[in-house]
Amino acid sequence: MAVSRQAWLATAYAVIVATLFCHWAWFKLVRRFPAVAISVGTLAIPVVGVLTSTVGLGEPSVGMR
């Protein structure tokens, strides 16, 4: 089974942007801000993801029926 060019590009994007850039940005933030601020920001990631999927994809949120 051959892998399409589009799949290779998506994989390359995920590796380059999501992995390399985000790790670089994470370590920059850790050096600049106190641990408490970084930990609170990390805890907000799932909330931002749920709200973004609700707005961007039209998915129902928990408790919204």
GROMACS .gro file of C-alpha atoms in nm, residues 4-6 9 17 24 35 38-41 43 48 51 54 58 60 62-63 65:
model
   20
    4SER     CA    1   0.009   0.951  -0.072
    5ARG     CA    2   0.207   1.272  -0.104
    6GLN     CA    3  -0.057   1.449   0.101
    9LEU     CA    4   0.322   1.635   0.386
   17VAL     CA    5   0.554   2.235   1.353
   24TRP     CA    6   1.118   2.514   2.133
   35ALA     CA    7   0.662   2.764   3.721
   38ILE     CA    8   0.344   2.788   3.318
   39SER     CA    9   0.154   2.518   3.507
   40VAL     CA   10  -0.171   2.719   3.500
   41GLY     CA   11  -0.123   2.775   3.128
   43LEU     CA   12  -0.389   2.321   3.260
   48VAL     CA   13  -0.900   2.576   2.490
   51LEU     CA   14  -1.389   2.543   2.322
   54THR     CA   15  -1.712   2.361   1.982
   58GLY     CA   16  -1.975   2.278   1.559
   60PRO     CA   17  -2.166   2.005   2.115
   62VAL     CA   18  -2.064   1.885   2.763
   63GLY     CA   19  -2.393   1.993   2.912
   65ARG     CA   20  -2.804   1.973   2.438
   0.00000   0.00000   0.00000
